[in-house]
JSON list of N, CA and C in Angstrom, two decimals:
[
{"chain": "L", "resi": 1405, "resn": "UNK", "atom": "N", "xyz": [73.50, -53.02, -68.96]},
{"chain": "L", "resi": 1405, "resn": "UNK", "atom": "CA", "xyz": [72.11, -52.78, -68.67]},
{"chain": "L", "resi": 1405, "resn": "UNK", "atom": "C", "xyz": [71.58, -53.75, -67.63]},
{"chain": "L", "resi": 1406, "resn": "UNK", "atom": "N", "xyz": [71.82, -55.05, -67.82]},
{"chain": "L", "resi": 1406, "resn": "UNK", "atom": "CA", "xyz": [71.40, -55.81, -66.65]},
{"chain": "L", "resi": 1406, "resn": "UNK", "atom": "C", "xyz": [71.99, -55.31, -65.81]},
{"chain": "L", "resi": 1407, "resn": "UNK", "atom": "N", "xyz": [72.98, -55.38, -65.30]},
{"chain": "L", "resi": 1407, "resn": "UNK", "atom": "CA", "xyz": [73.64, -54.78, -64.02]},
{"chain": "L", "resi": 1407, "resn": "UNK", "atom": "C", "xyz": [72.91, -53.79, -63.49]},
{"chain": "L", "resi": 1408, "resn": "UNK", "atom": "N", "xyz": [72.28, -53.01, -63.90]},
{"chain": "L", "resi": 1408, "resn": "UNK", "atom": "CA", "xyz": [71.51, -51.75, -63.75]},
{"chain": "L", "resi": 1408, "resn": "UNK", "atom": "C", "xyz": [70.43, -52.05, -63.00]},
{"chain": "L", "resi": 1409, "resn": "UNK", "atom": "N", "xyz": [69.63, -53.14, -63.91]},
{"chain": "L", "resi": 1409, "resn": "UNK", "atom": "CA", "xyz": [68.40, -53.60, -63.08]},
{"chain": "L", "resi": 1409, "resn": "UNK", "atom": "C", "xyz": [68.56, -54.42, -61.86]},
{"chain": "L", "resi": 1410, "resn": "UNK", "atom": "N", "xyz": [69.45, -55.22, -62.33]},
{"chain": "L", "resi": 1410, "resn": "UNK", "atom": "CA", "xyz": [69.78, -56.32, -60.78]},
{"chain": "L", "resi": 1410, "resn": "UNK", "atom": "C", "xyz": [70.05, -55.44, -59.71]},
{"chain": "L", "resi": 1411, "resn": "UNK", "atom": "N", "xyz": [70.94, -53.96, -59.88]},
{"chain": "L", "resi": 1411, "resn": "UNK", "atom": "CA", "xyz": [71.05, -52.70, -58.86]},
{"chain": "L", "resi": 1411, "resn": "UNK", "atom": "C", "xyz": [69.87, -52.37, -58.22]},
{"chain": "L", "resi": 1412, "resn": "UNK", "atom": "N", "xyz": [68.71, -51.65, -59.18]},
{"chain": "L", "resi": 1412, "resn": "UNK", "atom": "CA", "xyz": [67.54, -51.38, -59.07]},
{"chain": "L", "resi": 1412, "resn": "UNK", "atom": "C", "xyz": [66.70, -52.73, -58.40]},
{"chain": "L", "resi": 1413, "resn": "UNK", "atom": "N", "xyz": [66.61, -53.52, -58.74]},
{"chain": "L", "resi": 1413, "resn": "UNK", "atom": "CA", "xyz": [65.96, -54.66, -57.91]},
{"chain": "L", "resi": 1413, "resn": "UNK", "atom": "C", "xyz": [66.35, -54.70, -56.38]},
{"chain": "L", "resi": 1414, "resn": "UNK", "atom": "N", "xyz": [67.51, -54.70, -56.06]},
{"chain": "L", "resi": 1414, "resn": "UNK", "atom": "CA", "xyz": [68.06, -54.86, -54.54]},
{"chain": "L", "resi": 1414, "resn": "UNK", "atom": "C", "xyz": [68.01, -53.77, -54.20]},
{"chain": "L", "resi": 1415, "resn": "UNK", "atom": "N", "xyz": [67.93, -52.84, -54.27]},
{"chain": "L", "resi": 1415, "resn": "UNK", "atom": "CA", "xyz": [67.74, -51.40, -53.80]},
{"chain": "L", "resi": 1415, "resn": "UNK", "atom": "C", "xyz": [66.35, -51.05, -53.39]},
{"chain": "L", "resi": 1416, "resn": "UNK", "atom": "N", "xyz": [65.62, -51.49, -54.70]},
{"chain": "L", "resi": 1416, "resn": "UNK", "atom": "CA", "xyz": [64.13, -51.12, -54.72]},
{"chain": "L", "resi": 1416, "resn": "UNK", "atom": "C", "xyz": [63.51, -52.34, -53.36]},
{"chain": "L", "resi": 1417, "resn": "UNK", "atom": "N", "xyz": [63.88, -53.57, -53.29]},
{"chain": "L", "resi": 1417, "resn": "UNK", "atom": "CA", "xyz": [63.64, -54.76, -52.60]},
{"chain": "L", "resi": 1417, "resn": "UNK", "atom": "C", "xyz": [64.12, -54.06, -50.78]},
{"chain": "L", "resi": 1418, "resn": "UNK", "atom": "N", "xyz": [65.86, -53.64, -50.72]},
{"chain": "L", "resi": 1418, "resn": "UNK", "atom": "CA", "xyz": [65.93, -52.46, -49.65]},
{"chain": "L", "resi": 1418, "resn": "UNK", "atom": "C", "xyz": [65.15, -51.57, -49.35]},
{"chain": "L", "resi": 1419, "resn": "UNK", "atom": "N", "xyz": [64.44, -50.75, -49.99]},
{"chain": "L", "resi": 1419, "resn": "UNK", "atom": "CA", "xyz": [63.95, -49.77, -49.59]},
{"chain": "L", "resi": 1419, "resn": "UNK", "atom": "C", "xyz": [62.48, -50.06, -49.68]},
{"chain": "L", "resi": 1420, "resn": "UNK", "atom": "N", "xyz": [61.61, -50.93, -50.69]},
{"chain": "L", "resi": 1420, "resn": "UNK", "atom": "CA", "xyz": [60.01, -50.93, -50.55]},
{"chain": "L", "resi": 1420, "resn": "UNK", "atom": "C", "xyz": [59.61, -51.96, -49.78]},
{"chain": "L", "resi": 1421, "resn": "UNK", "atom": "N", "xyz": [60.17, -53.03, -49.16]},
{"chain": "L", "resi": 1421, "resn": "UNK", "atom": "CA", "xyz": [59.68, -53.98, -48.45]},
{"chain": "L", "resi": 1421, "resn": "UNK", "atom": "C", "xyz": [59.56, -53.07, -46.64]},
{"chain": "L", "resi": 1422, "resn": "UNK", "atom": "N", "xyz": [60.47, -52.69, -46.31]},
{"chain": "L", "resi": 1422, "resn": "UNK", "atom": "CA", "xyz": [59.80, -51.76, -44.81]},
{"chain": "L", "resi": 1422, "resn": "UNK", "atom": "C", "xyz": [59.02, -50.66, -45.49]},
{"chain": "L", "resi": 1423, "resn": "UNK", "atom": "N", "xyz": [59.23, -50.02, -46.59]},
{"chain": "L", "resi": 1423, "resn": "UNK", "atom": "CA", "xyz": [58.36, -49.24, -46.41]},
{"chain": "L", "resi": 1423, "resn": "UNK", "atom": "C", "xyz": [56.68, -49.82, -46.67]},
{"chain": "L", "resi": 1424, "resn": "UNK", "atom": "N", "xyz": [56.74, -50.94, -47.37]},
{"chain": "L", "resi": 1424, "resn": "UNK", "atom": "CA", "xyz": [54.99, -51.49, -47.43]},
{"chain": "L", "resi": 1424, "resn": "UNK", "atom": "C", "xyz": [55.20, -51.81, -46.05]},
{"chain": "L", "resi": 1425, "resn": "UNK", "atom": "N", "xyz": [55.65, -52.79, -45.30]},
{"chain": "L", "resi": 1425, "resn": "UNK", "atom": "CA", "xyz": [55.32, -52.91, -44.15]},
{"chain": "L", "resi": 1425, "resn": "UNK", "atom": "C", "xyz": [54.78, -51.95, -42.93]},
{"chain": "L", "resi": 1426, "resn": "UNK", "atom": "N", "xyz": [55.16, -51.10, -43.49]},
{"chain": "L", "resi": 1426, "resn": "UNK", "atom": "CA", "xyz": [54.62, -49.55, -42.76]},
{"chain": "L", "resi": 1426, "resn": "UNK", "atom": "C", "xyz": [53.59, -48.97, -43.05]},
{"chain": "L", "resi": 1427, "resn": "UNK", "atom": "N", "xyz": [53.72, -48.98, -44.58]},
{"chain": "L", "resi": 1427, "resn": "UNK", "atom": "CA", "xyz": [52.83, -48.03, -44.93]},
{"chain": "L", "resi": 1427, "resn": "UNK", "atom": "C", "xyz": [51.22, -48.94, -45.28]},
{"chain": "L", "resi": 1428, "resn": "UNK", "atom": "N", "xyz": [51.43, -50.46, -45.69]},
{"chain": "L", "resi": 1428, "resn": "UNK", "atom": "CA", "xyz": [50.25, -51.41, -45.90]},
{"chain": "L", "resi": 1428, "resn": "UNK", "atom": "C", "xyz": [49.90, -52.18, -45.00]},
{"chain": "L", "resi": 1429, "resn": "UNK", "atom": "N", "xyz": [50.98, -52.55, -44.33]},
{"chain": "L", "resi": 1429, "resn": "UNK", "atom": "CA", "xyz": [50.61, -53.83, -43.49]},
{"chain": "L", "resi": 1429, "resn": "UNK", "atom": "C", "xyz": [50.27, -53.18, -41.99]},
{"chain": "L", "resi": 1430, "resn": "UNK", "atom": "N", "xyz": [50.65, -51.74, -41.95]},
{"chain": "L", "resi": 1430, "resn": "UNK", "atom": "CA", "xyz": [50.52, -51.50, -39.88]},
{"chain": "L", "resi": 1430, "resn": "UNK", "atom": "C", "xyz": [51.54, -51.41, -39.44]},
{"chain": "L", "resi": 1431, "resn": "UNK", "atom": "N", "xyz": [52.81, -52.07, -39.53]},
{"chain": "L", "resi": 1431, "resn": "UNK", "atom": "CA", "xyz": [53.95, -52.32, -38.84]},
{"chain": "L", "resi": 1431, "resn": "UNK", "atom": "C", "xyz": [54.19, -51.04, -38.13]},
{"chain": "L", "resi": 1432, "resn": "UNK", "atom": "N", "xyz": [54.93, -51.08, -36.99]},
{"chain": "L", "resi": 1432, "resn": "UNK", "atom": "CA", "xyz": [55.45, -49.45, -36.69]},
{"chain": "L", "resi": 1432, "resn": "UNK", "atom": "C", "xyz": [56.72, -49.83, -36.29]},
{"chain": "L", "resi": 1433, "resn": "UNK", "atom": "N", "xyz": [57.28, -49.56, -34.90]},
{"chain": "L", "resi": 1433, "resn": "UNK", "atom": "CA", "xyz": [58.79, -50.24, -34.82]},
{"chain": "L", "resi": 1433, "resn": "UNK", "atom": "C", "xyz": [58.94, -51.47, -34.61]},
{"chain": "L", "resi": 1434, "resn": "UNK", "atom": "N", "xyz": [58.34, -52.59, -35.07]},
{"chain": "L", "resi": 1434, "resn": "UNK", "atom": "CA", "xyz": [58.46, -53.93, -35.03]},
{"chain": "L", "resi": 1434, "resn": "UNK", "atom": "C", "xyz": [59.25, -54.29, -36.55]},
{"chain": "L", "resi": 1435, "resn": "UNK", "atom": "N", "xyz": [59.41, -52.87, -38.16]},
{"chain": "L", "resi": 1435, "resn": "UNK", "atom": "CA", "xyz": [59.84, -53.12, -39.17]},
{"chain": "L", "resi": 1435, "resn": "UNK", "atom": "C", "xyz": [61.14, -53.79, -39.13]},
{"chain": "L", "resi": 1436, "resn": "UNK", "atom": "N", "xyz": [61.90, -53.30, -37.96]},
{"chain": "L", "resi": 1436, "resn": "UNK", "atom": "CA", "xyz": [63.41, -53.52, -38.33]},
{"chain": "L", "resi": 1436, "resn": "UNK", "atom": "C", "xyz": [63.62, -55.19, -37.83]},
{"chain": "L", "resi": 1437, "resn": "UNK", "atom": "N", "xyz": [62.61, -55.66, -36.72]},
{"chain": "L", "resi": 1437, "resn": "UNK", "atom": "CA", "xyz": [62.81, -56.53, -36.52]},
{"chain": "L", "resi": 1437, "resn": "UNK", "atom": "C", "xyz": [62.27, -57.89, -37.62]},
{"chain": "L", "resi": 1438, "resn": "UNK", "atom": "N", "xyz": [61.19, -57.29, -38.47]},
{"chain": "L", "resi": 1438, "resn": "UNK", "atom": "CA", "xyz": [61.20, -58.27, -39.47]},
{"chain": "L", "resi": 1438, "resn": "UNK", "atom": "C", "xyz": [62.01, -58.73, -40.78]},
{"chain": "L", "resi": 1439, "resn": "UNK", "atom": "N", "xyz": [62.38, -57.53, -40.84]},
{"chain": "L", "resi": 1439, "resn": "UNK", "atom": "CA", "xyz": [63.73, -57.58, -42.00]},
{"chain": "L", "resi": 1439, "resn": "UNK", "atom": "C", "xyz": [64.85, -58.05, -41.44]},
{"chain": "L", "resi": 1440, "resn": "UNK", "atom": "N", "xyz": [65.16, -57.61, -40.06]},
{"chain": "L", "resi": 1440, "resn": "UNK", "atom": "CA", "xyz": [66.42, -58.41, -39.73]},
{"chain": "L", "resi": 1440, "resn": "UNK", "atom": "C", "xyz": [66.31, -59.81, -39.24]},
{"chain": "L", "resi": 1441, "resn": "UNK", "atom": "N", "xyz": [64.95, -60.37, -39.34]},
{"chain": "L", "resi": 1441, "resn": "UNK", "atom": "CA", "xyz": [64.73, -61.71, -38.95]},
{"chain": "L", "resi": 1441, "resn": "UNK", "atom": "C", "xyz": [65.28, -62.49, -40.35]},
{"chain": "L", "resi": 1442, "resn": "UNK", "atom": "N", "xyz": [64.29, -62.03, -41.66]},
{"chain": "L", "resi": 1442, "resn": "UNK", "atom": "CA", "xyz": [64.97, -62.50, -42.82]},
{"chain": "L", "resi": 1442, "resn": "UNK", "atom": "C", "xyz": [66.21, -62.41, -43.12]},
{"chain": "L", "resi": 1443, "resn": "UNK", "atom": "N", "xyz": [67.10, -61.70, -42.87]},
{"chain": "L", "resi": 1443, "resn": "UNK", "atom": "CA", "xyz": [68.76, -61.38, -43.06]},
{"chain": "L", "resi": 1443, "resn": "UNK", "atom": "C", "xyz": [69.05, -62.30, -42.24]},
{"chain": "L", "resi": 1444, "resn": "UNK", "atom": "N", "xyz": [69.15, -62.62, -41.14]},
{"chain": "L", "resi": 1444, "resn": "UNK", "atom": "CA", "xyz": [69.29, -63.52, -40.31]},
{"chain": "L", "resi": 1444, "resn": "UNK", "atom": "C", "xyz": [69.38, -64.71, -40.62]},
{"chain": "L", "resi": 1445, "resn": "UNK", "atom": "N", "xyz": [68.21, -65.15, -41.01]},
{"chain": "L", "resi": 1445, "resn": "UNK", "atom": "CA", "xyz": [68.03, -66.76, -41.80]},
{"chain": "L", "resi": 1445, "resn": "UNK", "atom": "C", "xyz": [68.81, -66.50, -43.06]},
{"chain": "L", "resi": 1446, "resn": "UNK", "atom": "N", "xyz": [68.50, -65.46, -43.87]},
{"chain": "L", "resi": 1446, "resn": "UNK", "atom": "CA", "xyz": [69.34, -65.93, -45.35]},
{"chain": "L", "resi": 1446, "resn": "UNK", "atom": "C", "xyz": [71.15, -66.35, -44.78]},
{"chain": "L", "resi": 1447, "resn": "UNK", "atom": "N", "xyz": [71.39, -65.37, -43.79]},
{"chain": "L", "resi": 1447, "resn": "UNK", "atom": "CA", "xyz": [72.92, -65.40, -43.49]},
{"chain": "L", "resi": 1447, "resn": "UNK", "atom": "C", "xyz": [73.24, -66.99, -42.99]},
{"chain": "L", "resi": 1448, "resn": "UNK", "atom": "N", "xyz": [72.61, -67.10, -42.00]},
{"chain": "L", "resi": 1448, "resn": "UNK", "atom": "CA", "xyz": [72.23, -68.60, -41.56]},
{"chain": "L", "resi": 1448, "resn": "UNK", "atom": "C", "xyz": [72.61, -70.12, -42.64]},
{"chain": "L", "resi": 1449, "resn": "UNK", "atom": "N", "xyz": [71.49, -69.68, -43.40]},
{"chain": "L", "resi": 1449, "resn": "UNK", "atom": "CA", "xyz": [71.46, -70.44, -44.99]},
{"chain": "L", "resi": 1449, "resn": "UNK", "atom": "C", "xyz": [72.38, -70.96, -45.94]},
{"chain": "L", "resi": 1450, "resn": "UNK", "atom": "N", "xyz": [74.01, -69.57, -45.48]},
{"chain": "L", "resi": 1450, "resn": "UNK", "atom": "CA", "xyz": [74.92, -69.85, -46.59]},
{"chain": "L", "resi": 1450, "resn": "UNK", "atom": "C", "xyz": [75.40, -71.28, -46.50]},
{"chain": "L", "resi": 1451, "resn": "UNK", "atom": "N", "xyz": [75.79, -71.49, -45.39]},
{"chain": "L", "resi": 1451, "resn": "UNK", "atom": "CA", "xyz": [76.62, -72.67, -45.33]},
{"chain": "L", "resi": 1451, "resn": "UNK", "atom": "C", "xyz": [75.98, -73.88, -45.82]},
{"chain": "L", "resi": 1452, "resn": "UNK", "atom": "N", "xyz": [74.65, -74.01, -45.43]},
{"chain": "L", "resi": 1452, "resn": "UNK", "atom": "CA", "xyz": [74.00, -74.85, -45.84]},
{"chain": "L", "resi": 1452, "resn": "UNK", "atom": "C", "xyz": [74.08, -75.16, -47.32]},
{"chain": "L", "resi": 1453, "resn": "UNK", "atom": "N", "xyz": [73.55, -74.25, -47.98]},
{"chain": "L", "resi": 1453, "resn": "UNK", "atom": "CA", "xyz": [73.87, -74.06, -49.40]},
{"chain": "L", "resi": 1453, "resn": "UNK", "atom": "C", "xyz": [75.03, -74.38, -50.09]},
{"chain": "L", "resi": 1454, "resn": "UNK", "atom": "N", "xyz": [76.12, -73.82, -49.10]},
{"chain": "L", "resi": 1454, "resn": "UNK", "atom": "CA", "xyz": [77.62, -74.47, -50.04]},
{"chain": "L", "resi": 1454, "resn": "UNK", "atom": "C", "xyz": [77.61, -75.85, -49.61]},
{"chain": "L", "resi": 1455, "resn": "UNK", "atom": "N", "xyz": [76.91, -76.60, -48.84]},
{"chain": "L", "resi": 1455, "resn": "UNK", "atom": "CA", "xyz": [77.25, -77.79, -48.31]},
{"chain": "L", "resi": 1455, "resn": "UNK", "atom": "C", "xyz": [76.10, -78.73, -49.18]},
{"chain": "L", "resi": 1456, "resn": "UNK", "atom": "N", "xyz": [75.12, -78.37, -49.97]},
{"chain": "L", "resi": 1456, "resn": "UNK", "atom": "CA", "xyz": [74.50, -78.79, -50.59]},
{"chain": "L", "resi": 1456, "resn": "UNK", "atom": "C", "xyz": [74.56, -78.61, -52.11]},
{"chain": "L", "resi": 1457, "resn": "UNK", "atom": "N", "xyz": [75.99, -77.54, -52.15]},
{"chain": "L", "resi": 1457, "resn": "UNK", "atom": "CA", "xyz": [76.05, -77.29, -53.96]},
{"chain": "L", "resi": 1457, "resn": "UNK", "atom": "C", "xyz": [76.87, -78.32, -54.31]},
{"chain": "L", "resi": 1458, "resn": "UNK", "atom": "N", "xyz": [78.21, -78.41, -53.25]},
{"chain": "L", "resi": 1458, "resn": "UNK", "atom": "CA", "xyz": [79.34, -79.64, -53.24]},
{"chain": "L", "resi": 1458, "resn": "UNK", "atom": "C", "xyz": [78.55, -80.61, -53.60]},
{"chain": "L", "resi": 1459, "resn": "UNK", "atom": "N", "xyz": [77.79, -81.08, -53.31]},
{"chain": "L", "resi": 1459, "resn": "UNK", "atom": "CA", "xyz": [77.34, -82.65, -53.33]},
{"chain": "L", "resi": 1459, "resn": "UNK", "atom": "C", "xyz": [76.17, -83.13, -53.87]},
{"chain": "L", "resi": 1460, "resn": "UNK", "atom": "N", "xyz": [75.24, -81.79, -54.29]},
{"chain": "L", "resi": 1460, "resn": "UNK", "atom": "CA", "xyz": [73.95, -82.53, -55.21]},
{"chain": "L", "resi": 1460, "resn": "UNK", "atom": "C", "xyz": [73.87, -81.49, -56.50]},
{"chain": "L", "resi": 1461, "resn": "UNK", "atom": "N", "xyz": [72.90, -81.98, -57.26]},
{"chain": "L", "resi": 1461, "resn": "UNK", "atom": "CA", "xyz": [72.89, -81.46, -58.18]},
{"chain": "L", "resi": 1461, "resn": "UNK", "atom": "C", "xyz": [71.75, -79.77, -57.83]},
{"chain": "L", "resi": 1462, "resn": "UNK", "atom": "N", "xyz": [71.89, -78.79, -58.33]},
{"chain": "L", "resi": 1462, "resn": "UNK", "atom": "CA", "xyz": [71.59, -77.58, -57.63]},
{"chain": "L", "resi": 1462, "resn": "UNK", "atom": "C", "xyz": [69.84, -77.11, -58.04]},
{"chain": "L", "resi": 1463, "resn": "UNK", "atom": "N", "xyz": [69.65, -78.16, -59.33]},
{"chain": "L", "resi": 1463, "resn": "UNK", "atom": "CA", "xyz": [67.92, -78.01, -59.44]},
{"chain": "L", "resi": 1463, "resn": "UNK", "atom": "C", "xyz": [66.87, -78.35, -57.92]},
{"chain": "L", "resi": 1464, "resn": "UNK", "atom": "N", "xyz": [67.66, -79.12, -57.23]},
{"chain": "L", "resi": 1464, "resn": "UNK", "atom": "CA", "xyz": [67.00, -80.10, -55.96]},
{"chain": "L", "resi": 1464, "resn": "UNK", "atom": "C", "xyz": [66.56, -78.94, -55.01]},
{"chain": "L", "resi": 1465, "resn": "UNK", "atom": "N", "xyz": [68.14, -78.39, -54.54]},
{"chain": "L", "resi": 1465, "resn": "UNK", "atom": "CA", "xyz": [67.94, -77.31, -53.65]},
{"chain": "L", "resi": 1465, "resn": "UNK", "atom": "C", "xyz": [66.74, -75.96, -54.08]},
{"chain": "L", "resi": 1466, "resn": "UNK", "atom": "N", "xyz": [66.52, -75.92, -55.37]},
{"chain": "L", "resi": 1466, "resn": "UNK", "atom": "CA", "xyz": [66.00, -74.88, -56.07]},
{"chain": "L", "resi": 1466, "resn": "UNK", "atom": "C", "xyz": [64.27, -74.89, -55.96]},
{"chain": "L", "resi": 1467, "resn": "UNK", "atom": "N", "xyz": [64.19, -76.15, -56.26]},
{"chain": "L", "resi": 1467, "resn": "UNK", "atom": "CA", "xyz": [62.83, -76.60, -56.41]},
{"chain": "L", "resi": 1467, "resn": "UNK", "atom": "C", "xyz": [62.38, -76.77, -54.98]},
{"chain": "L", "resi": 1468, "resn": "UNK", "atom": "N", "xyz": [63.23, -76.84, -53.96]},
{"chain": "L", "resi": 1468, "resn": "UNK", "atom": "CA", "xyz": [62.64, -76.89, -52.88]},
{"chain": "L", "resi": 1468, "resn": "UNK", "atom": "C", "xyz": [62.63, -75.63, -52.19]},
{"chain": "L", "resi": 1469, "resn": "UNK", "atom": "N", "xyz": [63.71, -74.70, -52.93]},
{"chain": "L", "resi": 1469, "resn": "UNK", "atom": "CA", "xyz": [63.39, -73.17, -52.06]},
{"chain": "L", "resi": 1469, "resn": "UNK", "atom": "C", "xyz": [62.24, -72.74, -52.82]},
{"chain": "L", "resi": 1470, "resn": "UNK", "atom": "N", "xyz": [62.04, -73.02, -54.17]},
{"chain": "L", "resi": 1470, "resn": "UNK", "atom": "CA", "xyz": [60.52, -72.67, -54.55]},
{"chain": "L", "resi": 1470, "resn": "UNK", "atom": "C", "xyz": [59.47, -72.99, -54.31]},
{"chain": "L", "resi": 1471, "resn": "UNK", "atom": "N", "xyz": [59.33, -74.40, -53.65]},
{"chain": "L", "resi": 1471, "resn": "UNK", "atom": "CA", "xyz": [58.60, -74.95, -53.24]},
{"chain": "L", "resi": 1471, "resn": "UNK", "atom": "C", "xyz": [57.85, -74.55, -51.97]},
{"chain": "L", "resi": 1472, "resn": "UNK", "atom": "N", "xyz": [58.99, -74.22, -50.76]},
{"chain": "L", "resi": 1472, "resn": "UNK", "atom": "CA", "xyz": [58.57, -73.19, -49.74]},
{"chain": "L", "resi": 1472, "resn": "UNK", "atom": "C", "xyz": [58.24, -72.40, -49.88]},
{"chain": "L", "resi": 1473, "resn": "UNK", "atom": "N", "xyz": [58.56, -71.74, -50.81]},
{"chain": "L", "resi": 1473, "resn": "UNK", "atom": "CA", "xyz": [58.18, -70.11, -50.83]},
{"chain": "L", "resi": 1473, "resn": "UNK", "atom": "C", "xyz": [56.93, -70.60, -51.58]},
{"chain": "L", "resi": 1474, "resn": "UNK", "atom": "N", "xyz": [55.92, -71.34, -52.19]},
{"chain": "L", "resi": 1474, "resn": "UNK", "atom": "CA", "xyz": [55.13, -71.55, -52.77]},
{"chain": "L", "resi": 1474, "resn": "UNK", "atom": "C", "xyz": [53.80, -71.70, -51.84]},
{"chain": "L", "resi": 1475, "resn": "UNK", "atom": "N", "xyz": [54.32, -73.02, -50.65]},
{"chain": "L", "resi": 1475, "resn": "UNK", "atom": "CA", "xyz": [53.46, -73.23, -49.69]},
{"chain": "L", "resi": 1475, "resn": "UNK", "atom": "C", "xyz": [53.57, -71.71, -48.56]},
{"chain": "L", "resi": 1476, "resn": "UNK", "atom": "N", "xyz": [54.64, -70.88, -48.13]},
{"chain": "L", "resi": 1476, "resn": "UNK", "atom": "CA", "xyz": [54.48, -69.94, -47.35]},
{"chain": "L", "resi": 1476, "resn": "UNK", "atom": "C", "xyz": [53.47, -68.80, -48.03]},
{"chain": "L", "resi": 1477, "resn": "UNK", "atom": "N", "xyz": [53.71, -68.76, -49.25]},
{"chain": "L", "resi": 1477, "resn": "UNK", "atom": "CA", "xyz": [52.67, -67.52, -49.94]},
{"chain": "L", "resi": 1477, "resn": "UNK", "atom": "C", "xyz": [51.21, -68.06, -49.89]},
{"chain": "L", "resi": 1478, "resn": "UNK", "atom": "N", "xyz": [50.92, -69.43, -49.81]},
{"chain": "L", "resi": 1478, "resn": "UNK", "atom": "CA", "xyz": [49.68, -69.97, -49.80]},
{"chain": "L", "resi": 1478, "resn": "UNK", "atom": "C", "xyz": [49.09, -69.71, -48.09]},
{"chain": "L", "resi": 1479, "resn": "UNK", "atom": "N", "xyz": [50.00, -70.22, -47.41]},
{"chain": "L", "resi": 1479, "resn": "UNK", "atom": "CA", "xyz": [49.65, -70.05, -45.91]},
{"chain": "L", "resi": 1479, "resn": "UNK", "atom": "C", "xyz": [49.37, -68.53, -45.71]},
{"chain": "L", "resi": 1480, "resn": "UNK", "atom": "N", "xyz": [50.26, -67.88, -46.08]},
{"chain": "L", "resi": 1480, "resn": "UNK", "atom": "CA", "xyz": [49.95, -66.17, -46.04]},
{"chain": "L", "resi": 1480, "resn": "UNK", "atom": "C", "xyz": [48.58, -65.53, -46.54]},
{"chain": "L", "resi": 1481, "resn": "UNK", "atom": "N", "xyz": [48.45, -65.52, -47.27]},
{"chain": "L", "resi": 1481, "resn": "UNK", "atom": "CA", "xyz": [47.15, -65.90, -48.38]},
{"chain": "L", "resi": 1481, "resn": "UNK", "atom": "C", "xyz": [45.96, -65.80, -47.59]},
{"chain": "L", "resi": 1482, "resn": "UNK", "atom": "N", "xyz": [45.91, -67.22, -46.95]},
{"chain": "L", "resi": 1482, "resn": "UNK", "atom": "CA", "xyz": [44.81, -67.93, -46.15]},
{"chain": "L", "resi": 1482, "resn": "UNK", "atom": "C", "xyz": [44.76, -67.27, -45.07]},
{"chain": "L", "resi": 1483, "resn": "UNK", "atom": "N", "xyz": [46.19, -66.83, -44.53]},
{"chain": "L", "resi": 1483, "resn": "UNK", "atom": "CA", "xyz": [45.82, -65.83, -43.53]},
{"chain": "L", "resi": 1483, "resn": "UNK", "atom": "C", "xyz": [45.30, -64.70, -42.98]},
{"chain": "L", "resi": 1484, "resn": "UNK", "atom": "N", "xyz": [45.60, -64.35, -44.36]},
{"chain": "L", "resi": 1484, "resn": "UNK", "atom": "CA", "xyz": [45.06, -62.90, -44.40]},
{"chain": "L", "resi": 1484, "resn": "UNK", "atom": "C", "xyz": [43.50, -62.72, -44.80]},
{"chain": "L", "resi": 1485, "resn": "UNK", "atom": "N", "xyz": [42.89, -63.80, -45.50]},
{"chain": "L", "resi": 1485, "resn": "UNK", "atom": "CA", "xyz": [41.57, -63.65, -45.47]},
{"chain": "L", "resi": 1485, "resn": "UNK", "atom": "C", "xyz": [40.85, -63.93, -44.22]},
{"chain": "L", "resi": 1486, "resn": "UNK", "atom": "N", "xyz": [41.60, -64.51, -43.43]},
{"chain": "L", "resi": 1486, "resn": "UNK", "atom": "CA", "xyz": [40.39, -64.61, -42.00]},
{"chain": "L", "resi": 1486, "resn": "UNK", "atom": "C", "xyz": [40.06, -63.92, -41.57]}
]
């Protein structure tokens, strides 16, 4: 059953993130270039990551990818109300 959902999550994450971007945010053919900007960086990222699992403990790295993503949703936020 988990397997199922973790399927459904990446699928649903594939397929509804361009389509809000289209259908909420405006985007028109600029979609592909924002999703492949994020693929880009995550791909980017791996090495980093194995080079930081070797050698620290993995809460560090964690708390700081949450941490970004904490301050980017705040900046977003603020942006969008102007």
């Amino acid at each position: 059953m988990r397997d199922q959902r973790e399927a459904f999550l990446g699928v649903g994450s594939i397929y509804l993130t361009p389509l809000f971007l289209g259908e909420v945010r405006g985007f028109g053919a600029s979609i592909g270039l924002a999703i492949f900007s994020t693929g880009l960086f995550q791909m980017l990222s791996i090495p980093l990551y194995a080079f930081l699992a070797n050698r620290m403990d993995l809460r560090w790295p964690l708390t700081f990818g949450i941490s970004l993503f904490a301050v980017s949703t705040w900046v977003l936020k603020n942006a969008i109300e102007r």
